[in-house]
Short mmCIF file of C-alpha atoms in Angstrom, two decimals:
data_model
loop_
_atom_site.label_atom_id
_atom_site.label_comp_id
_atom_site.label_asym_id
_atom_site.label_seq_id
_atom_site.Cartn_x
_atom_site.Cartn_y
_atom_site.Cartn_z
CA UNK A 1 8.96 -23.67 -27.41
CA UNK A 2 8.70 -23.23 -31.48
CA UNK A 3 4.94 -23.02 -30.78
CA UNK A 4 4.83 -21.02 -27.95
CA UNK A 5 7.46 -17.92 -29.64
CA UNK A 6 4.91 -18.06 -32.60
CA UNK A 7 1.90 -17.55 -30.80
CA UNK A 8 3.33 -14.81 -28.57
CA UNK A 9 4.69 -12.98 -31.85
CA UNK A 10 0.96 -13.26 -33.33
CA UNK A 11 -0.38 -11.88 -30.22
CA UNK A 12 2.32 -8.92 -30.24
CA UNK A 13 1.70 -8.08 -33.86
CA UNK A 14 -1.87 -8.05 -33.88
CA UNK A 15 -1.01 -4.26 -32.97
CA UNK A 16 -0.72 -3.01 -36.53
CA UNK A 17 1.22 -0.24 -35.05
CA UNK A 18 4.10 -2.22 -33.57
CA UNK A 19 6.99 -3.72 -34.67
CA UNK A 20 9.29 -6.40 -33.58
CA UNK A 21 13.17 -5.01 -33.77
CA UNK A 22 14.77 -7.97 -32.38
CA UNK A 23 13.77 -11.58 -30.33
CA UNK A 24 16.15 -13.48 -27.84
CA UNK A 25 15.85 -16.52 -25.74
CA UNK A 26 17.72 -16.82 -22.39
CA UNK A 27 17.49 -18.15 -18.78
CA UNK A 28 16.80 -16.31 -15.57
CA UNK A 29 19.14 -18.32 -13.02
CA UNK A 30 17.38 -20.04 -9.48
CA UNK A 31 18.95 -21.77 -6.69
CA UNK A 32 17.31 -23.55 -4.28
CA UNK A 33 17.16 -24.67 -0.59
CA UNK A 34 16.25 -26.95 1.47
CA UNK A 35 15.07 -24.93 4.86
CA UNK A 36 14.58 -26.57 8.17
CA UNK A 37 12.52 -24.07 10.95
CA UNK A 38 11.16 -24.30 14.22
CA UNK A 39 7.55 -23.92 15.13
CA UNK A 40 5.50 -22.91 18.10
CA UNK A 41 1.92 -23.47 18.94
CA UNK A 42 0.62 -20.07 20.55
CA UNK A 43 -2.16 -20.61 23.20
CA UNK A 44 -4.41 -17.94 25.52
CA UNK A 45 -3.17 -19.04 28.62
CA UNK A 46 -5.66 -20.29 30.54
CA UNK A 47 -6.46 -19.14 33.90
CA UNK A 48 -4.59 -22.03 36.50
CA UNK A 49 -1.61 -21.36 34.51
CA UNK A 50 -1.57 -17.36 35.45
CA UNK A 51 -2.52 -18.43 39.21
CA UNK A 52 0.55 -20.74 39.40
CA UNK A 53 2.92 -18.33 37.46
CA UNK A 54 1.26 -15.45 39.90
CA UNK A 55 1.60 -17.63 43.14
CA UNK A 56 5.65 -18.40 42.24
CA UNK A 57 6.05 -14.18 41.70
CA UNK A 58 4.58 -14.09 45.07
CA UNK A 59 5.54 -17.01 47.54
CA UNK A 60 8.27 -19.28 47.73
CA UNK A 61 7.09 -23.07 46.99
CA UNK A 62 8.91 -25.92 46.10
CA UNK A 63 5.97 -28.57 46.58
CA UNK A 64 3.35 -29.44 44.12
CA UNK A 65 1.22 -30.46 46.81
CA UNK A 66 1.39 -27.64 49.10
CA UNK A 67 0.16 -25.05 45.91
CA UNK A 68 -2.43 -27.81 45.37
CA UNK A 69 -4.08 -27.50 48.74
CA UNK A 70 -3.10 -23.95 48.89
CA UNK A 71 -5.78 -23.55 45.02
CA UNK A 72 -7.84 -26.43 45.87
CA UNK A 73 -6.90 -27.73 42.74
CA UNK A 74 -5.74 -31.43 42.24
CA UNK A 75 -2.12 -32.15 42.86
CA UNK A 76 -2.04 -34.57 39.49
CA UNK A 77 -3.05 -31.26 37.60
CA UNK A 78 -0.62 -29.18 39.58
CA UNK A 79 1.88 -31.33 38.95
CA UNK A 80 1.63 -31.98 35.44
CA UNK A 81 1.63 -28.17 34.52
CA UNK A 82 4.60 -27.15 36.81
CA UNK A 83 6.55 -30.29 34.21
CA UNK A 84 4.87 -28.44 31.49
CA UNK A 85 5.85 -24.82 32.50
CA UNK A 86 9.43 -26.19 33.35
CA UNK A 87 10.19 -28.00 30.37
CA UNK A 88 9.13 -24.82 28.18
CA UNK A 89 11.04 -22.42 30.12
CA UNK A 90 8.96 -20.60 32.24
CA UNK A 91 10.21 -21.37 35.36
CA UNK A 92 13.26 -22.61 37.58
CA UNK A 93 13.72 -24.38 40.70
CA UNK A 94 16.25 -23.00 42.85
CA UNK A 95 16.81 -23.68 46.95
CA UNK A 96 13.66 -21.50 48.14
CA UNK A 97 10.95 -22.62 45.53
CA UNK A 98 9.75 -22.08 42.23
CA UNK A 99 10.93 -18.95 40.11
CA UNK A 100 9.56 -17.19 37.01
CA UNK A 101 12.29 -16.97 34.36
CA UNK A 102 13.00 -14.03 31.99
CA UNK A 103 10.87 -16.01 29.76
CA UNK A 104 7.84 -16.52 32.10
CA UNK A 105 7.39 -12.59 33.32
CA UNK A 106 7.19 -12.11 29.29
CA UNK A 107 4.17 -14.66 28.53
CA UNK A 108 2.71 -14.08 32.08
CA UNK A 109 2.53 -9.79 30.89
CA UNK A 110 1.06 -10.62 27.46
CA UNK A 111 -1.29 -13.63 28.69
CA UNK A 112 -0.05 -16.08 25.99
CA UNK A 113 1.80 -19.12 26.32
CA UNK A 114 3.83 -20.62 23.60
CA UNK A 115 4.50 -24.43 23.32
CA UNK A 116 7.17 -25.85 21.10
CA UNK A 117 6.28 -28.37 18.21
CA UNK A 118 8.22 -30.84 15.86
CA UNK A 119 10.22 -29.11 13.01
CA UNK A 120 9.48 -29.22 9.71
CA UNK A 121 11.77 -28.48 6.15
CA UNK A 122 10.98 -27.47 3.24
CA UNK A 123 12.09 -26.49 -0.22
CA UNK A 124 12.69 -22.27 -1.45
CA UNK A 125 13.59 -21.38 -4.58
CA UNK A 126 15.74 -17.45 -5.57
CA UNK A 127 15.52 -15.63 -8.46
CA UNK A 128 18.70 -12.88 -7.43
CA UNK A 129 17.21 -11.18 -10.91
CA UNK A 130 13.54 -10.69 -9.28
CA UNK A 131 14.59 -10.30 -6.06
CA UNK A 132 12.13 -12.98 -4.74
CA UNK A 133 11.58 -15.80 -3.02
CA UNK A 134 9.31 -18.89 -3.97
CA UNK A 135 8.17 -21.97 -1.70
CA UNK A 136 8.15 -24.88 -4.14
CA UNK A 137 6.25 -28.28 -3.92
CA UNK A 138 7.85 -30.56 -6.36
CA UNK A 139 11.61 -30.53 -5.84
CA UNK A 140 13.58 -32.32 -8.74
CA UNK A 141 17.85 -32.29 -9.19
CA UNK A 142 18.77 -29.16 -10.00
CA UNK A 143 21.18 -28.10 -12.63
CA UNK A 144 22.02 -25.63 -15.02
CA UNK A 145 20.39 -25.91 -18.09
CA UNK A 146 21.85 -25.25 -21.93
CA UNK A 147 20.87 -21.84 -23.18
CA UNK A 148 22.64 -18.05 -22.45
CA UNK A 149 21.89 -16.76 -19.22
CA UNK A 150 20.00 -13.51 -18.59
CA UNK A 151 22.33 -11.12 -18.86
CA UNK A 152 21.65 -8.55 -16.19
CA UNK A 153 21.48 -11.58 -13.73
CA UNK A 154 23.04 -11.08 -10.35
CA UNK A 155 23.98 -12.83 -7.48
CA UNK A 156 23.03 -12.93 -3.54
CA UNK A 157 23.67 -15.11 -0.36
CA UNK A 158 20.61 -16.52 1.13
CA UNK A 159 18.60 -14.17 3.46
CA UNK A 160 17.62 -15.40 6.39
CA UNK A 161 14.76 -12.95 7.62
CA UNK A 162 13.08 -13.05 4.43
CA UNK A 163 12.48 -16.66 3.84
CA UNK A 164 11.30 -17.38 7.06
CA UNK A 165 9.16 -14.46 6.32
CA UNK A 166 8.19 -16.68 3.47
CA UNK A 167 7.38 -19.54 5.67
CA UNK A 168 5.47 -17.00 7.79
CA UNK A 169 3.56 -16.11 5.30
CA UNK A 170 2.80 -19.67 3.74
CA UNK A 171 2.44 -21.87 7.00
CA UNK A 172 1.53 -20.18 9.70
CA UNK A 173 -2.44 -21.20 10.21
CA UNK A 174 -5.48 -20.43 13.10
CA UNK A 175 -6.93 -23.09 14.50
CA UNK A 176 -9.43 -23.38 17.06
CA UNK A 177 -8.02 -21.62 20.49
CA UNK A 178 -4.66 -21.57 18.95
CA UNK A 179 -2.25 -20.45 16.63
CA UNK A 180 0.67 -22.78 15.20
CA UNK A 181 3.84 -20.25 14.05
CA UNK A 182 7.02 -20.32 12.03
CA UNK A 183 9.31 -19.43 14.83
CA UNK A 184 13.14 -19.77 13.18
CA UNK A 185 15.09 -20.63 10.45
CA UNK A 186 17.21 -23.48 11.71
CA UNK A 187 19.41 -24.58 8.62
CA UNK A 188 19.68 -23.59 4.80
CA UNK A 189 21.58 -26.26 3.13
CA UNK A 190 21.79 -25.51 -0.90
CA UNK A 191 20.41 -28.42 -3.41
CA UNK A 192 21.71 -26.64 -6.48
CA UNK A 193 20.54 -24.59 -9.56
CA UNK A 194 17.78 -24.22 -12.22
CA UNK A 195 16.77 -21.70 -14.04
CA UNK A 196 13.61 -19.72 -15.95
CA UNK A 197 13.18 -19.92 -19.86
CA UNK A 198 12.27 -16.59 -20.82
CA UNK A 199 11.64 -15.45 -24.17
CA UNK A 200 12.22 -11.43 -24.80
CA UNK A 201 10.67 -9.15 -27.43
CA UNK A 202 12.37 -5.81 -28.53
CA UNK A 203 9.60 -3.75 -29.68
CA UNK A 204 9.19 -0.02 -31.43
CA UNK A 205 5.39 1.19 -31.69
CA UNK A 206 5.31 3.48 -34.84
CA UNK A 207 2.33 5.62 -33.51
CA UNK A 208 3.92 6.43 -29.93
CA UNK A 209 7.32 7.01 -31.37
CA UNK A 210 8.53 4.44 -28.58
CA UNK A 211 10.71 1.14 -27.59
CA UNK A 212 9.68 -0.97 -24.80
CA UNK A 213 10.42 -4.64 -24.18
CA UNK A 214 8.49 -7.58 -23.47
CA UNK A 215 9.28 -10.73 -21.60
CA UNK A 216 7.64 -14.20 -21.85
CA UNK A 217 8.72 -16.01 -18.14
CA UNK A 218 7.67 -19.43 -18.77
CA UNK A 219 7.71 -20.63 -14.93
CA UNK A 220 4.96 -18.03 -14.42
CA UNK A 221 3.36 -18.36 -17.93
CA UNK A 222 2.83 -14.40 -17.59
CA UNK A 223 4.65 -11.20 -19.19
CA UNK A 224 7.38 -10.38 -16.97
CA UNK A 225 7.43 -6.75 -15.68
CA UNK A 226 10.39 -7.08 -13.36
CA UNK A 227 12.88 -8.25 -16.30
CA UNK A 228 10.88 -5.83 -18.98
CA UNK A 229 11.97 -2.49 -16.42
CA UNK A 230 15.09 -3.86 -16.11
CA UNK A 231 16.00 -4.12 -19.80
CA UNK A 232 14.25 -1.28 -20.64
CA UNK A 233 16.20 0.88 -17.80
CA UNK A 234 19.41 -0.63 -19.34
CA UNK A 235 19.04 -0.58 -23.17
CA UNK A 236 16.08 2.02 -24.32
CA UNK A 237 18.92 4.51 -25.31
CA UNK A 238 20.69 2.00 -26.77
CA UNK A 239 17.63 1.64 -29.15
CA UNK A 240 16.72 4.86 -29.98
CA UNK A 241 20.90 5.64 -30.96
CA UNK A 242 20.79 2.58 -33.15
CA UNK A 243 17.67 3.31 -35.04
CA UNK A 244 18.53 6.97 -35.58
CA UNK A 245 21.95 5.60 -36.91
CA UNK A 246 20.36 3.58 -39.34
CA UNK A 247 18.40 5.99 -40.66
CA UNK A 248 20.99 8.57 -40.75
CA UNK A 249 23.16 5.64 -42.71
CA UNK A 250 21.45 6.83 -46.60
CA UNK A 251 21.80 10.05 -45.80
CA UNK A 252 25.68 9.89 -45.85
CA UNK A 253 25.87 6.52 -48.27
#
């Protein structure tokens, strides 16, 4: 870290205009959790499927066999697609035949029929101070480390819509003739905290008359323009008041 401070103070002061008023070191708190979620695989629906969902809007049938000789279609096909179409929802059996559900008029209207897969989990890490969300590949235990935390760091409850927006956004894939979805959130279950070393740079450039901050984030091993506004929003005045009072200080010593 010794290294690191010195080579982003070289870099800062290689702007013979600029000045470094003050340097502090603190940690931007994360929590993380472990997310289990549904998924769906999203198909065209082919065109047996719409004549069976079509015939059961239509007819009243409770035999396999009778819509098989009635489409001149196998009855082992028939069959196997009614257990298909029933297991997912699409249809009910009640005393006069086969019915479409709420569920079945929906996918039948739109032409798409969506098939249920295994769950999966995975880890998300939130910084409250950006605001964000991160999926993260290698999960360690988490606790909070030594060191002062950020001080304009906030807290928030989980948010359900936007991480499985996240999970949207990371695992949903095309394949061929198909699409496999993030459908829900199932469970968020907390694993515990960590947190970003960040290393922060008061600044005053001579030239422009002006303060501005700068913010080392060491997770993204980038300047940090979220925590930069933030302190800047906060403190600028703070700056300017202090400098003018130290150069009023002679004046009245």
């Amino acid at each position: 870290m010794v290294k690191l401070v010195e080579k982003l103070r070289m870099e800062l002061a290689s702007n013979g205009n600029v000045d470094i008023v003050n340097e502090l070191s603190w940690q931007v708190p994360l929590i993380s959790y472990e997310v289990s979620y549904s998924r769906i695989k999203r198909f065209k629906m082919d065109i047996l499927m719409k004549m069976l969902l079509l015939t059961f809007q239509e007819a009243d049938i409770r035999r396999p066999a009778a819509l098989a000789e009635m489409l001149l279609v196998e009855e082992l096909f028939i069959r196997d697609l009614i257990d298909k179409m029933h297991h997912t929802q699409l249809i009910r059996l009640d005393p006069k035949g086969y019915r479409l559900t709420d569920k079945g008029y929906g996918q039948l209207e739109r032409g798409i029929f969506e098939e249920a897969m295994d769950g999966e989990s995975d880890t998300v890490s939130f910084s409250a101070a950006h605001n964000r969300y991160w999926l993260i590949e290698d999960v360690q235990d988490k606790k909070q480390t030594d060191g002062p935390v950020y001080r304009y760091a906030t807290e928030s409850s989980a948010d359900k819509n936007r991480i499985q927006e996240l999970l949207a956004q990371e695992k949903d894939a095309a394949e061929e003739g198909y699409q496999v979805l993030v459908a829900d959130v199932l469970t968020l279950d907390e694993l515990g905290y960590d947190a970003i070393p960040c290393i922060e740079f008061q600044l005053y450039d001579r030239k422009q008359d002006l303060f501005y901050a700068r913010v080392w984030n060491t997770k993204s091993n980038t300047w940090d323009d979220v925590l930069q506004k933030q302190i800047e929003k906060q403190e600028l005045v703070t700056w300017r008041e202090a400098m003018a009072s130290q150069e009023s200080a002679p004046e009245h010593a």
